[in-house]
PDB file of C-alpha atoms in Angstrom:
ATOM      1  CA  ASP A  16      -5.971 -28.043   9.654  1.00 64.00           C
ATOM      2  CA  ARG A  17      -2.323 -27.945   8.606  1.00 70.00           C
ATOM      3  CA  ASN A  18      -2.508 -24.282   7.556  1.00 67.00           C
ATOM      4  CA  ASN A  19      -3.149 -23.030  11.070  1.00 73.00           C
ATOM      5  CA  LEU A  20      -1.603 -25.327  13.658  1.00 80.00           C
ATOM      6  CA  LEU A  21      -1.493 -22.531  16.244  1.00 78.00           C
ATOM      7  CA  LYS A  22      -5.159 -23.065  17.076  1.00 81.00           C
ATOM      8  CA  TYR A  23      -4.183 -26.312  18.801  1.00 83.00           C
ATOM      9  CA  ILE A  24      -1.445 -24.849  21.012  1.00 85.00           C
ATOM     10  CA  THR A  25      -1.475 -25.560  24.759  1.00 87.00           C
ATOM     11  CA  PRO A  26       0.593 -24.198  27.662  1.00 88.00           C
ATOM     12  CA  THR A  27       2.561 -27.458  27.639  1.00 90.00           C
ATOM     13  CA  ASP A  28       3.582 -26.784  24.047  1.00 90.00           C
ATOM     14  CA  LEU A  29       4.872 -23.358  25.035  1.00 89.00           C
ATOM     15  CA  LYS A  30       6.933 -24.922  27.834  1.00 91.00           C
ATOM     16  CA  SER A  31       8.429 -27.520  25.493  1.00 92.00           C
ATOM     17  CA  PHE A  32       9.227 -24.711  23.019  1.00 89.00           C
ATOM     18  CA  GLY A  33      11.369 -23.053  25.675  1.00 91.00           C
ATOM     19  CA  LEU A  34       9.237 -20.514  27.512  1.00 90.00           C
ATOM     20  CA  ILE A  35       9.645 -20.581  31.263  1.00 91.00           C
ATOM     21  CA  PRO A  36       6.580 -21.499  33.368  1.00 90.00           C
ATOM     22  CA  GLU A  37       6.577 -18.059  35.072  1.00 91.00           C
ATOM     23  CA  ILE A  38       5.887 -16.378  31.733  1.00 90.00           C
ATOM     24  CA  ILE A  39       3.332 -18.987  30.659  1.00 89.00           C
ATOM     25  CA  GLY A  40       1.455 -18.475  33.936  1.00 88.00           C
ATOM     26  CA  ARG A  41       1.126 -14.765  33.177  1.00 88.00           C
ATOM     27  CA  LEU A  42      -0.615 -15.454  29.875  1.00 83.00           C
ATOM     28  CA  PRO A  43      -4.292 -15.533  30.876  1.00 80.00           C
ATOM     29  CA  ILE A  44      -5.558 -16.550  27.443  1.00 81.00           C
ATOM     30  CA  LEU A  45      -3.919 -18.354  24.544  1.00 78.00           C
ATOM     31  CA  THR A  46      -5.569 -17.548  21.257  1.00 78.00           C
ATOM     32  CA  TYR A  47      -4.853 -17.608  17.557  1.00 76.00           C
ATOM     33  CA  LEU A  48      -5.825 -15.650  14.467  1.00 77.00           C
ATOM     34  CA  ASN A  49      -6.959 -17.213  11.236  1.00 79.00           C
ATOM     35  CA  PRO A  50      -4.814 -16.232   8.271  1.00 80.00           C
ATOM     36  CA  LEU A  51      -6.410 -13.716   5.933  1.00 89.00           C
ATOM     37  CA  ASP A  52      -7.660 -15.019   2.604  1.00 92.00           C
ATOM     38  CA  ARG A  53      -7.200 -13.402  -0.803  1.00 94.00           C
ATOM     39  CA  ASP A  54     -10.623 -11.707  -0.842  1.00 95.00           C
ATOM     40  CA  THR A  55     -10.060 -10.129   2.559  1.00 95.00           C
ATOM     41  CA  LEU A  56      -6.638  -8.825   1.564  1.00 96.00           C
ATOM     42  CA  ARG A  57      -8.072  -7.386  -1.655  1.00 95.00           C
ATOM     43  CA  ASN A  58     -10.796  -5.652   0.358  1.00 96.00           C
ATOM     44  CA  ILE A  59      -8.168  -4.190   2.702  1.00 96.00           C
ATOM     45  CA  LEU A  60      -6.433  -2.733  -0.351  1.00 95.00           C
ATOM     46  CA  THR A  61      -9.536  -1.040  -1.717  1.00 95.00           C
ATOM     47  CA  GLU A  62     -12.412  -0.550   0.731  1.00 95.00           C
ATOM     48  CA  PRO A  63     -11.302   1.516   3.763  1.00 95.00           C
ATOM     49  CA  LYS A  64     -11.676   5.273   3.556  1.00 94.00           C
ATOM     50  CA  ASN A  65      -7.894   5.719   3.630  1.00 93.00           C
ATOM     51  CA  SER A  66      -6.970   2.492   1.829  1.00 95.00           C
ATOM     52  CA  ILE A  67      -3.504   1.913   0.422  1.00 95.00           C
ATOM     53  CA  LEU A  68      -4.759   1.999  -3.163  1.00 96.00           C
ATOM     54  CA  LYS A  69      -6.576   5.307  -2.605  1.00 96.00           C
ATOM     55  CA  GLN A  70      -3.397   6.779  -1.101  1.00 96.00           C
ATOM     56  CA  TYR A  71      -1.364   5.864  -4.188  1.00 96.00           C
ATOM     57  CA  LYS A  72      -4.084   7.146  -6.517  1.00 96.00           C
ATOM     58  CA  LYS A  73      -3.943  10.456  -4.655  1.00 95.00           C
ATOM     59  CA  LEU A  74      -0.138  10.589  -4.981  1.00 94.00           C
ATOM     60  CA  PHE A  75      -0.376  10.124  -8.730  1.00 94.00           C
ATOM     61  CA  ALA A  76      -3.262  12.611  -8.940  1.00 93.00           C
ATOM     62  CA  LEU A  77      -0.917  15.292  -7.588  1.00 90.00           C
ATOM     63  CA  ASP A  78       0.848  15.053 -10.970  1.00 89.00           C
ATOM     64  CA  LYS A  79      -2.521  14.911 -12.774  1.00 90.00           C
ATOM     65  CA  VAL A  80      -1.991  11.245 -13.636  1.00 94.00           C
ATOM     66  CA  GLU A  81      -4.701   8.627 -13.235  1.00 95.00           C
ATOM     67  CA  LEU A  82      -3.599   5.364 -11.598  1.00 96.00           C
ATOM     68  CA  ASP A  83      -5.644   2.358 -12.661  1.00 96.00           C
ATOM     69  CA  PHE A  84      -5.218  -1.023 -10.974  1.00 95.00           C
ATOM     70  CA  GLU A  85      -6.813  -3.911 -12.838  1.00 96.00           C
ATOM     71  CA  LYS A  86      -8.544  -6.637 -10.858  1.00 96.00           C
ATOM     72  CA  SER A  87      -5.750  -9.061 -11.765  1.00 96.00           C
ATOM     73  CA  ALA A  88      -3.219  -6.695 -10.170  1.00 96.00           C
ATOM     74  CA  LEU A  89      -5.166  -6.557  -6.918  1.00 96.00           C
ATOM     75  CA  GLU A  90      -5.390 -10.356  -6.940  1.00 96.00           C
ATOM     76  CA  ALA A  91      -1.643 -10.606  -7.543  1.00 96.00           C
ATOM     77  CA  VAL A  92      -0.840  -8.237  -4.657  1.00 96.00           C
ATOM     78  CA  ALA A  93      -3.061 -10.272  -2.331  1.00 96.00           C
ATOM     79  CA  GLN A  94      -1.521 -13.553  -3.517  1.00 96.00           C
ATOM     80  CA  LYS A  95       1.993 -12.195  -3.019  1.00 96.00           C
ATOM     81  CA  ALA A  96       1.112 -11.251   0.574  1.00 95.00           C
ATOM     82  CA  ILE A  97      -0.204 -14.772   1.153  1.00 94.00           C
ATOM     83  CA  ASP A  98       2.901 -16.355  -0.378  1.00 94.00           C
ATOM     84  CA  ARG A  99       5.181 -14.223   1.779  1.00 94.00           C
ATOM     85  CA  ARG A 100       3.007 -14.867   4.842  1.00 89.00           C
ATOM     86  CA  THR A 101       3.022 -11.151   5.678  1.00 91.00           C
ATOM     87  CA  GLY A 102      -0.741 -10.650   5.805  1.00 89.00           C
ATOM     88  CA  ALA A 103      -2.220  -7.162   5.673  1.00 92.00           C
ATOM     89  CA  ARG A 104       0.989  -5.509   6.891  1.00 91.00           C
ATOM     90  CA  GLY A 105       2.840  -6.742   3.826  1.00 93.00           C
ATOM     91  CA  LEU A 106       0.435  -5.127   1.367  1.00 95.00           C
ATOM     92  CA  ARG A 107       2.101  -1.710   1.570  1.00 95.00           C
ATOM     93  CA  SER A 108       5.583  -3.094   0.874  1.00 95.00           C
ATOM     94  CA  ILE A 109       4.284  -5.007  -2.162  1.00 96.00           C
ATOM     95  CA  MET A 110       2.562  -1.886  -3.481  1.00 96.00           C
ATOM     96  CA  GLU A 111       5.748   0.086  -2.840  1.00 95.00           C
ATOM     97  CA  GLU A 112       7.819  -2.461  -4.817  1.00 94.00           C
ATOM     98  CA  THR A 113       5.391  -2.229  -7.701  1.00 95.00           C
ATOM     99  CA  LEU A 114       5.007   1.550  -7.857  1.00 95.00           C
ATOM    100  CA  THR A 115       8.304   3.066  -6.670  1.00 93.00           C
ATOM    101  CA  ASP A 116       9.916   3.242 -10.110  1.00 93.00           C
ATOM    102  CA  LEU A 117       6.732   4.702 -11.564  1.00 93.00           C
ATOM    103  CA  MET A 118       6.556   7.369  -8.869  1.00 93.00           C
ATOM    104  CA  TYR A 119       9.984   8.590 -10.005  1.00 92.00           C
ATOM    105  CA  LYS A 120       9.429   8.112 -13.728  1.00 91.00           C
ATOM    106  CA  VAL A 121       5.955   9.594 -14.221  1.00 91.00           C
ATOM    107  CA  PRO A 122       6.523  13.143 -12.876  1.00 88.00           C
ATOM    108  CA  SER A 123       9.528  13.621 -15.167  1.00 87.00           C
ATOM    109  CA  ASP A 124       7.452  12.724 -18.254  1.00 88.00           C
ATOM    110  CA  TYR A 125       4.589  15.226 -18.386  1.00 86.00           C
ATOM    111  CA  SER A 126       2.988  13.497 -21.379  1.00 91.00           C
ATOM    112  CA  VAL A 127       1.900  10.532 -19.205  1.00 93.00           C
ATOM    113  CA  GLU A 128      -1.821  10.788 -18.592  1.00 93.00           C
ATOM    114  CA  LYS A 129      -2.654   7.381 -17.152  1.00 95.00           C
ATOM    115  CA  VAL A 130      -0.814   4.432 -15.575  1.00 96.00           C
ATOM    116  CA  ILE A 131      -2.391   0.972 -15.879  1.00 96.00           C
ATOM    117  CA  VAL A 132      -1.066  -1.747 -13.572  1.00 97.00           C
ATOM    118  CA  ASP A 133      -1.992  -5.346 -14.355  1.00 96.00           C
ATOM    119  CA  GLY A 134      -1.271  -8.718 -12.772  1.00 95.00           C
ATOM    120  CA  GLU A 135       1.950  -9.276 -14.736  1.00 95.00           C
ATOM    121  CA  THR A 136       3.328  -5.975 -13.460  1.00 95.00           C
ATOM    122  CA  VAL A 137       2.921  -7.152  -9.870  1.00 95.00           C
ATOM    123  CA  LYS A 138       3.911 -10.806 -10.374  1.00 94.00           C
ATOM    124  CA  ASN A 139       6.862 -10.528 -12.743  1.00 93.00           C
ATOM    125  CA  GLY A 140       7.879  -6.883 -12.534  1.00 90.00           C
ATOM    126  CA  ARG A 141       6.811  -6.165 -16.106  1.00 93.00           C
ATOM    127  CA  GLU A 142       6.575  -2.475 -16.998  1.00 93.00           C
ATOM    128  CA  ALA A 143       3.173  -0.907 -16.331  1.00 94.00           C
ATOM    129  CA  LYS A 144       1.214   0.431 -19.284  1.00 95.00           C
ATOM    130  CA  LEU A 145       1.597   4.186 -19.671  1.00 95.00           C
ATOM    131  CA  VAL A 146      -0.973   6.128 -21.656  1.00 94.00           C
ATOM    132  CA  HIS A 147       0.661   9.182 -23.249  1.00 91.00           C
ATOM    133  CA  ASN A 148      -0.944  12.367 -24.499  1.00 88.00           C
ATOM    134  CA  PRO A 149       1.591  14.335 -26.600  1.00 85.00           C
ATOM    135  CA  ASP A 150      -0.575  17.481 -26.448  1.00 85.00           C
ATOM    136  CA  ARG A 151      -0.580  17.553 -22.666  1.00 80.00           C
ATOM    137  CA  LYS A 152       1.016  20.532 -20.950  1.00 80.00           C
ATOM    138  CA  PRO A 153       3.336  20.196 -17.925  1.00 78.00           C
ATOM    139  CA  VAL A 154       1.654  20.410 -14.541  1.00 70.00           C
ATOM    140  CA  ALA A 155       2.121  23.859 -13.054  1.00 68.00           C
ATOM    141  CA  ILE A 156       2.446  24.027  -9.299  1.00 62.00           C
ATOM    142  CA  THR A 157       0.898  27.119  -7.775  1.00 63.00           C
ATOM    143  CA  ILE A 158       0.733  28.344  -4.236  1.00 62.00           C
ATOM    144  CA  SER A 159      -2.789  29.156  -3.193  1.00 61.00           C
ATOM    145  CA  GLU A 160      -3.581  32.539  -1.678  1.00 47.00           C
ATOM    146  CA  THR A 161      -4.304  30.992   1.713  1.00 47.00           C
ATOM    147  CA  LYS A 162      -0.855  29.490   2.007  1.00 54.00           C
ATOM    148  CA  LYS A 163       1.100  32.628   1.222  1.00 55.00           C
ATOM    149  CA  ALA A 164       2.876  34.296   4.104  1.00 54.00           C
ATOM    150  CA  PRO A 165       0.837  37.114   5.665  1.00 56.00           C
ATOM    151  CA  ASN A 166       1.882  40.668   4.943  1.00 57.00           C
ATOM    152  CA  ARG A 167       4.179  41.993   7.609  1.00 56.00           C
ATOM    153  CA  ARG A 168       3.955  45.464   8.945  1.00 57.00           C
ATOM    154  CA  LYS A 169       6.852  47.656   8.026  1.00 56.00           C
ATOM    155  CA  TYR A 170       8.147  49.891  10.725  1.00 55.00           C
ATOM    156  CA  SER A 171       9.944  53.065   9.914  1.00 55.00           C
ATOM    157  CA  ALA A 172      12.291  54.976  12.159  1.00 59.00           C
ATOM    158  CA  SER A 173      10.751  58.381  11.457  1.00 51.00           C
TER     159      SER A 173
END
């Protein structure tokens, strides 16, 4: 298995790599992790309750914009993480690369109703598809009654 040579590592290998025997003796167990495959990375993007994709959808929803990731985009994000050998930790940085410009662009254009990200957007940096609605009104931000500061008592010097 040339993809995961670490499963064959022995304490002698660690010594020949340069670790001192005192450190190797303190390692009770040597183990390895199998690299994550594309399906697992795609599931990490979408399935958990607080998944990365759901977080970005919520960020766009704050501006009343729907974020739609096509299946090819999810595949491309997972493939990019495999190519970079960053695993699940690299998924957020890939999503950030893909969506940062949009997160600045979309709120300034109130006519954008939907953002569609496809595989080419992730792979080659092509512009995402923006669905515009010219009749759309700007999003108004209001402070709810529960978040207003409580009334303060006024004291008089009478």
